[in-house]
Coordinates of C-alpha atoms and ligand atoms in Angstrom, one line a residue:
M120 CA 127.2 -145.8 -148.3
I121 CA 126.2 -142.1 -149.3
K122 CA 127.7 -139.1 -148.0
A123 CA 127.8 -135.2 -149.0
A124 CA 130.8 -133.8 -150.6
I125 CA 131.2 -130.2 -151.9
T126 CA 131.0 -129.7 -154.8
A127 CA 130.8 -125.9 -156.3
T128 CA 131.7 -122.8 -153.7
G129 CA 131.2 -119.1 -153.7
G130 CA 130.8 -115.8 -152.0
Y131 CA 130.3 -112.0 -151.6
V132 CA 132.1 -109.4 -149.7
P133 CA 130.6 -105.2 -150.4
K134 CA 132.8 -103.7 -152.1
D135 CA 133.0 -100.8 -149.5
I136 CA 135.7 -101.0 -147.2
L137 CA 135.4 -100.1 -143.8
T138 CA 139.6 -99.3 -142.6
N139 CA 141.1 -98.6 -139.0
Q140 CA 141.8 -95.4 -139.9
D141 CA 138.8 -94.7 -140.8
L142 CA 137.2 -96.1 -137.4
E143 CA 140.3 -93.5 -135.7
K144 CA 138.4 -90.7 -136.7
M145 CA 134.2 -92.6 -135.8
V146 CA 135.7 -94.3 -132.0
D147 CA 138.7 -93.8 -129.4
T148 CA 140.7 -96.4 -131.0
T149 CA 144.7 -96.6 -132.9
D150 CA 145.1 -98.4 -135.6
E151 CA 147.6 -100.4 -133.5
W152 CA 145.5 -101.4 -130.5
I153 CA 143.0 -103.1 -133.7
T154 CA 146.0 -104.5 -135.4
S155 CA 148.0 -106.3 -133.0
R156 CA 144.9 -106.8 -130.5
T157 CA 142.7 -108.0 -132.8
G158 CA 144.5 -109.1 -136.6
I159 CA 141.7 -106.7 -138.1
K160 CA 142.8 -103.8 -141.0
E161 CA 139.3 -103.7 -143.2
R162 CA 136.4 -105.2 -143.2
R163 CA 133.9 -104.1 -146.2
I164 CA 130.3 -102.4 -145.9
L165 CA 127.3 -103.2 -147.1
K166 CA 125.4 -100.6 -148.3
N167 CA 122.3 -100.0 -150.9
L168 CA 122.0 -103.5 -151.8
E169 CA 120.1 -106.4 -148.7
F170 CA 121.2 -109.1 -147.3
S171 CA 120.0 -111.4 -149.5
D172 CA 121.6 -109.8 -152.9
M173 CA 125.0 -111.0 -151.3
G174 CA 123.4 -114.3 -150.9
A175 CA 122.0 -114.8 -154.6
A176 CA 124.9 -114.1 -155.2
A177 CA 126.6 -116.5 -154.3
V178 CA 124.1 -118.5 -154.8
N179 CA 124.5 -117.4 -158.8
M180 CA 128.4 -117.6 -158.9
I181 CA 128.0 -121.6 -157.3
L182 CA 125.3 -122.2 -160.4
E183 CA 126.7 -120.7 -162.4
K184 CA 130.5 -122.6 -161.5
R185 CA 128.7 -126.2 -161.9
G186 CA 126.9 -125.1 -165.1
I187 CA 123.9 -126.1 -163.3
S188 CA 120.7 -124.4 -163.7
P189 CA 118.1 -123.6 -160.1
L190 CA 115.6 -125.2 -160.9
E191 CA 117.7 -127.9 -159.5
I192 CA 118.1 -127.4 -155.9
D193 CA 116.3 -129.3 -154.5
M194 CA 117.0 -127.1 -150.7
I195 CA 119.0 -123.7 -149.3
I196 CA 119.8 -123.7 -145.2
C197 CA 120.9 -120.2 -145.4
C198 CA 123.4 -119.8 -141.9
T199 CA 123.3 -115.8 -140.6
I200 CA 122.0 -114.4 -137.9
T201 CA 121.1 -111.3 -140.0
G202 CA 118.7 -112.0 -142.2
D203 CA 116.8 -109.1 -144.0
M204 CA 113.6 -109.2 -141.9
I205 CA 112.8 -111.5 -138.9
F206 CA 110.1 -113.2 -140.7
P207 CA 110.5 -114.7 -144.0
A208 CA 113.0 -116.6 -144.0
S209 CA 116.2 -114.9 -146.3
A210 CA 116.1 -119.0 -147.5
C211 CA 113.2 -117.9 -149.0
I212 CA 113.9 -114.7 -150.0
I213 CA 117.0 -116.1 -151.9
A214 CA 115.5 -118.4 -153.4
D215 CA 112.9 -115.7 -155.3
K216 CA 115.6 -113.7 -155.9
T217 CA 117.8 -116.4 -157.8
G218 CA 114.6 -118.9 -159.4
M219 CA 114.9 -121.8 -156.8
K220 CA 111.2 -122.5 -158.0
N221 CA 111.7 -126.5 -156.4
A222 CA 113.3 -125.9 -153.3
W223 CA 112.3 -125.2 -149.5
G224 CA 115.0 -124.3 -146.9
Y225 CA 115.3 -122.0 -144.2
D226 CA 117.3 -119.8 -141.7
L227 CA 119.9 -121.1 -139.0
S228 CA 120.3 -119.2 -136.4
A229 CA 123.8 -120.6 -134.6
A230 CA 125.8 -117.2 -134.6
C231 CA 129.9 -118.3 -136.0
S232 CA 129.8 -121.7 -135.4
G233 CA 126.2 -121.6 -137.7
F234 CA 128.0 -122.5 -141.0
L235 CA 129.1 -125.8 -139.3
F236 CA 125.1 -126.2 -138.3
G237 CA 124.0 -125.9 -141.2
L238 CA 126.8 -128.3 -142.7
E239 CA 125.8 -130.8 -140.9
T240 CA 122.2 -130.6 -141.2
G241 CA 123.2 -130.1 -145.6
S242 CA 125.5 -133.1 -144.8
K243 CA 122.1 -134.9 -143.3
M244 CA 120.2 -133.9 -145.9
I245 CA 122.2 -135.1 -148.6
E246 CA 123.3 -138.4 -147.1
S247 CA 119.2 -139.6 -146.8
G248 CA 119.0 -139.9 -150.1
K249 CA 116.5 -137.9 -150.3
Y250 CA 118.3 -134.6 -151.4
K251 CA 120.3 -134.4 -154.3
K252 CA 121.3 -130.4 -155.0
V253 CA 121.4 -128.6 -151.2
I254 CA 122.9 -125.6 -150.9
V255 CA 123.9 -124.2 -147.9
L256 CA 125.1 -121.1 -147.4
G257 CA 126.1 -118.3 -144.5
G258 CA 126.7 -115.1 -143.8
D259 CA 126.2 -112.0 -141.8
R260 CA 125.1 -107.6 -142.6
M261 CA 126.7 -107.2 -139.2
S262 CA 127.3 -103.0 -140.1
S263 CA 123.2 -103.6 -139.5
I264 CA 123.7 -104.7 -135.5
I265 CA 127.3 -102.8 -135.0
D266 CA 127.1 -99.7 -132.6
Y267 CA 129.4 -97.6 -134.5
T268 CA 129.7 -95.8 -130.6
D269 CA 131.3 -98.6 -129.1
R270 CA 134.5 -99.2 -130.2
N271 CA 134.3 -102.3 -128.3
T272 CA 132.6 -104.4 -130.5
C273 CA 132.2 -102.3 -134.3
I274 CA 136.5 -102.9 -134.4
I275 CA 135.6 -106.6 -135.3
F276 CA 132.4 -107.0 -137.5
G277 CA 131.9 -106.2 -141.2
D278 CA 129.9 -107.6 -144.0
G279 CA 129.7 -110.5 -146.4
L280 CA 128.4 -114.5 -146.9
G281 CA 129.9 -117.2 -148.4
G282 CA 128.0 -121.1 -149.6
V283 CA 128.6 -124.1 -151.2
L284 CA 126.8 -126.4 -152.7
L285 CA 126.2 -129.9 -151.4
E286 CA 125.6 -133.1 -153.4
P287 CA 125.9 -136.7 -153.4
T288 CA 129.1 -139.2 -153.5
E289 CA 130.1 -143.0 -153.4
E290 CA 133.4 -142.1 -152.8
N291 CA 134.8 -142.3 -148.8
E292 CA 135.1 -138.1 -149.2
G293 CA 132.8 -135.0 -148.1
I294 CA 132.0 -134.0 -145.1
M295 CA 133.9 -137.3 -142.6
D296 CA 132.8 -136.6 -139.2
S297 CA 131.9 -133.2 -137.0
V298 CA 132.4 -132.2 -132.6
L299 CA 129.0 -129.9 -132.5
H300 CA 127.9 -127.9 -129.2
V301 CA 125.8 -125.5 -127.7
D302 CA 126.2 -124.0 -123.9
G303 CA 123.2 -121.6 -123.6
S304 CA 124.8 -120.2 -120.0
G305 CA 127.4 -118.3 -122.8
R306 CA 124.4 -116.1 -123.4
A307 CA 125.0 -113.3 -120.9
F308 CA 128.3 -112.4 -122.6
L309 CA 127.2 -111.7 -126.0
H310 CA 123.8 -111.1 -126.9
Q311 CA 121.7 -108.6 -128.6
K312 CA 119.3 -108.0 -125.9
A313 CA 116.2 -105.8 -127.4
G314 CA 114.7 -107.0 -131.0
G315 CA 113.5 -110.4 -129.6
S316 CA 110.4 -111.1 -128.3
S317 CA 112.1 -111.0 -124.4
M318 CA 112.2 -106.8 -125.6
P319 CA 110.6 -106.3 -128.4
P320 CA 111.3 -102.7 -130.2
T321 CA 110.1 -99.5 -128.3
Q322 CA 111.3 -96.0 -128.2
A323 CA 112.9 -96.9 -124.9
T324 CA 115.0 -100.1 -126.8
I325 CA 116.2 -97.4 -129.2
D326 CA 117.2 -94.3 -126.9
Q327 CA 119.4 -96.9 -125.2
R328 CA 120.9 -98.4 -128.0
L329 CA 119.4 -102.2 -127.1
H330 CA 119.4 -103.5 -130.7
Y331 CA 122.8 -103.7 -130.8
V332 CA 126.2 -106.6 -130.3
Y333 CA 127.2 -106.8 -126.7
Q334 CA 130.0 -108.0 -126.2
E335 CA 132.3 -109.2 -123.2
G336 CA 135.0 -109.6 -125.2
Q337 CA 137.4 -111.4 -122.2
T338 CA 135.5 -113.6 -121.3
V339 CA 134.4 -114.6 -124.7
Y340 CA 137.0 -114.7 -125.5
K341 CA 138.6 -117.2 -123.4
F342 CA 135.9 -119.8 -123.4
A343 CA 136.4 -119.5 -127.8
V344 CA 140.5 -120.1 -126.8
T345 CA 139.4 -123.2 -124.5
N346 CA 136.5 -124.7 -127.1
M347 CA 137.8 -123.9 -130.3
T348 CA 141.5 -126.4 -129.4
E349 CA 140.1 -128.1 -127.4
V350 CA 136.9 -129.3 -130.4
S351 CA 139.7 -129.3 -133.3
R352 CA 141.5 -131.8 -130.9
Q353 CA 139.9 -134.0 -130.8
I354 CA 138.8 -134.1 -134.0
M355 CA 141.4 -134.9 -134.9
D356 CA 142.6 -137.6 -132.0
R357 CA 139.4 -139.5 -132.8
N358 CA 140.5 -139.5 -136.5
N359 CA 143.6 -140.8 -136.3
L360 CA 144.2 -136.9 -138.2
K361 CA 148.2 -136.5 -137.6
A362 CA 149.5 -132.6 -137.7
E363 CA 151.1 -134.0 -141.6
D364 CA 147.8 -135.0 -142.6
I365 CA 146.1 -131.9 -142.6
A366 CA 146.2 -130.1 -146.4
W367 CA 144.7 -126.8 -144.5
L368 CA 142.9 -125.0 -141.2
V369 CA 139.8 -123.2 -141.9
P370 CA 139.4 -121.5 -138.6
H371 CA 136.8 -119.1 -137.2
Q372 CA 137.9 -116.1 -138.2
A373 CA 136.7 -113.7 -134.4
N374 CA 140.9 -113.1 -133.2
K375 CA 144.1 -113.6 -135.1
R376 CA 145.4 -114.9 -132.0
I377 CA 142.4 -117.3 -131.1
I378 CA 143.0 -118.9 -134.3
D379 CA 147.6 -118.6 -133.8
A380 CA 145.8 -121.0 -131.1
T381 CA 144.5 -123.5 -132.4
A382 CA 146.6 -123.7 -134.9
D383 CA 150.2 -123.8 -132.7
R384 CA 147.2 -126.4 -130.8
M385 CA 146.8 -128.6 -133.4
G386 CA 150.9 -128.3 -134.7
I387 CA 149.5 -126.9 -137.5
G388 CA 152.0 -124.2 -139.3
P389 CA 151.3 -120.4 -140.5
D390 CA 151.2 -121.7 -143.7
R391 CA 148.1 -124.3 -144.1
V392 CA 146.1 -121.9 -140.7
M393 CA 143.0 -120.2 -143.9
L394 CA 143.4 -116.2 -143.1
N395 CA 141.2 -114.0 -144.0
I396 CA 140.5 -111.5 -141.1
M397 CA 143.2 -108.7 -141.9
R398 CA 140.5 -108.1 -144.5
Y399 CA 137.2 -108.7 -144.2
G400 CA 137.0 -108.9 -139.8
N401 CA 134.9 -111.2 -138.7
T402 CA 131.6 -111.6 -141.0
T403 CA 129.7 -113.9 -138.5
N404 CA 128.6 -116.0 -139.5
G405 CA 130.9 -115.8 -142.9
T406 CA 133.6 -116.2 -142.2
L407 CA 134.5 -120.0 -142.6
P408 CA 132.7 -120.1 -145.7
L409 CA 134.1 -117.1 -147.7
C410 CA 137.4 -118.7 -146.7
L411 CA 136.4 -121.7 -148.4
W412 CA 135.4 -119.5 -151.5
E413 CA 138.4 -117.1 -151.4
W414 CA 141.1 -120.6 -151.4
E415 CA 139.4 -123.5 -153.5
N416 CA 141.6 -123.1 -156.2
Q417 CA 143.9 -124.2 -154.2
M418 CA 142.5 -127.2 -152.3
K419 CA 142.9 -130.9 -153.6
K420 CA 141.2 -133.3 -154.1
G421 CA 142.6 -135.7 -151.1
D422 CA 143.4 -133.3 -149.1
N423 CA 142.0 -133.2 -145.7
I424 CA 140.1 -130.3 -143.9
I425 CA 139.7 -128.6 -140.3
L426 CA 137.2 -126.5 -140.0
S427 CA 136.6 -124.6 -136.6
A428 CA 134.6 -122.3 -135.3
F429 CA 133.3 -120.4 -132.0
G430 CA 129.9 -118.1 -131.1
G431 CA 127.2 -116.8 -129.7
G432 CA 125.3 -118.8 -127.7
F433 CA 127.9 -120.0 -126.9
T434 CA 127.9 -122.9 -129.9
W435 CA 131.0 -123.7 -131.3
G436 CA 132.2 -127.7 -132.7
S437 CA 134.6 -128.6 -136.0
I438 CA 134.7 -130.7 -138.8
W439 CA 136.7 -132.7 -140.8
I440 CA 136.1 -132.7 -144.8
K441 CA 137.7 -134.8 -147.2
W442 CA 138.7 -132.1 -150.3
A443 CA 136.4 -134.3 -153.9
Y444 CA 137.2 -131.8 -156.3
D445 CA 140.3 -129.9 -157.9
T446 CA 139.6 -127.0 -159.4
K447 CA 141.6 -126.9 -162.7
Ligands
LIG1158 O1 132.9 -114.2 -132.8 C1 132.0 -114.3 -132.4 C2 132.7 -114.3 -131.2 N1 133.4 -113.8 -130.6 C3 135.4 -113.5 -130.3 O2 135.9 -115.0 -130.2 C4 135.4 -112.6 -130.1 C5 136.7 -112.5 -129.0 N2 136.8 -111.2 -127.9 C6 138.0 -110.8 -128.4 O3 138.9 -111.0 -129.8 C7 138.6 -110.0 -127.6 O4 138.9 -109.5 -126.3 C8 138.3 -108.1 -128.2 C9 139.4 -108.3 -129.5 C10 137.7 -108.0 -128.3 C11 139.4 -107.6 -127.4 O5 140.4 -107.0 -126.9 P1 141.1 -107.7 -125.2 O6 142.2 -108.5 -125.4 O7 140.2 -108.7 -124.3 O8 140.9 -106.3 -124.7 P2 139.6 -105.8 -123.6 O9 138.6 -106.1 -123.7 O10 140.4 -106.6 -122.7 O11 140.4 -104.4 -123.4 C12 141.7 -104.4 -122.8 C13 142.0 -102.6 -122.7 C14 140.6 -101.6 -122.6 O12 140.6 -101.3 -121.7 P3 141.5 -101.0 -119.9 O13 140.2 -101.1 -119.2 O14 143.2 -102.3 -119.9 O15 142.7 -98.7 -119.8 C15 139.5 -101.6 -123.0 O16 139.3 -100.6 -123.2 O17 142.1 -102.3 -123.9 C16 139.9 -101.0 -124.1 N3 140.1 -101.4 -125.9 C17 140.3 -100.8 -126.6 N4 141.1 -99.6 -126.5 C18 141.0 -99.3 -127.7 C19 138.6 -102.2 -125.9 N5 138.6 -102.2 -127.4 C20 139.3 -100.9 -127.9 C21 139.5 -100.2 -129.0 N6 140.7 -99.2 -129.4 N7 138.6 -100.4 -129.7

């Protein structure tokens, strides 16, 4: 039976840094509050480039690492809520910028769980036998939809993107299992009010600052802790995975307290949790693939990796991967 394995990772984080000290000058907040409530110290902000440039950089890195031509890529799935334009899809733009002339693809919108949904979709394309090389990107330019006068949201989010290449394998490794959910009744607590077809942009929507992220943090926090811990535990139990069987937990980087609760429920110590929230904040679709990219050298063939996320929609889920290669 064909399975889909990750065979290379890539990533891009912008060079410009927005620190907690910078934010202290912009809104009524403190480094102490942000650090203790979220774990974030700084985040990256994309300037003078487009979202798709981050995607193109990650794709080029993947192609170079794997030693393949862009013409070999069959498909690209770009998971994002902040693509270059409402349409066309950023997948099209990134394919154009990198010379993927034989690929088809699309954008996938599932907020913070987007990369999980993209990985599930991409792996099924590989398992179908029809596609041999599928790139799944996850990333966001959150700074384009953040109100830097709103201390509830501006301290949390940042820009960045990561991605992986999926290829078929006959071995019992790669994307092993998934538990994925949506509950649209959660939309009341985390959304962007204007800019969609329900509320197209007008002068009034701009004046009322409706094109920015709206979040009721405490409510989202409660759902995130409950659901992320539950699916992470569920994917372990139904696959008979014990805490000691898991090499790495890759959690969505929304709040260090949510990450700690998830790891605790799974019985996984901090030395086996990928954590970069202090440096990048919450990059929405970018958090999981950026972790895989940054920790690529530390993962070994056969490692059991659990990815977990929760986000706007609500969307949430967990994926079990058996890592398929050693980097060195
Ligand atoms: O990735 C998508 C999914 N999103 C998430 O998972 C985010 C989940 N939510 C969270 O991570 C947290 O709810 C936040 C980090 C957003 C907020 O932390 P919190 O501990 O839930 O704080 P809160 O919203 O309950 O606010 C507590 C207090 C309030 O003051 P009062 O009413 O107690 O006087 C806020 O006004 O902290 C105040 N506050 C701030 N103070 C300083 C809110 N933001 C700030 C700030 N600096 N930036």
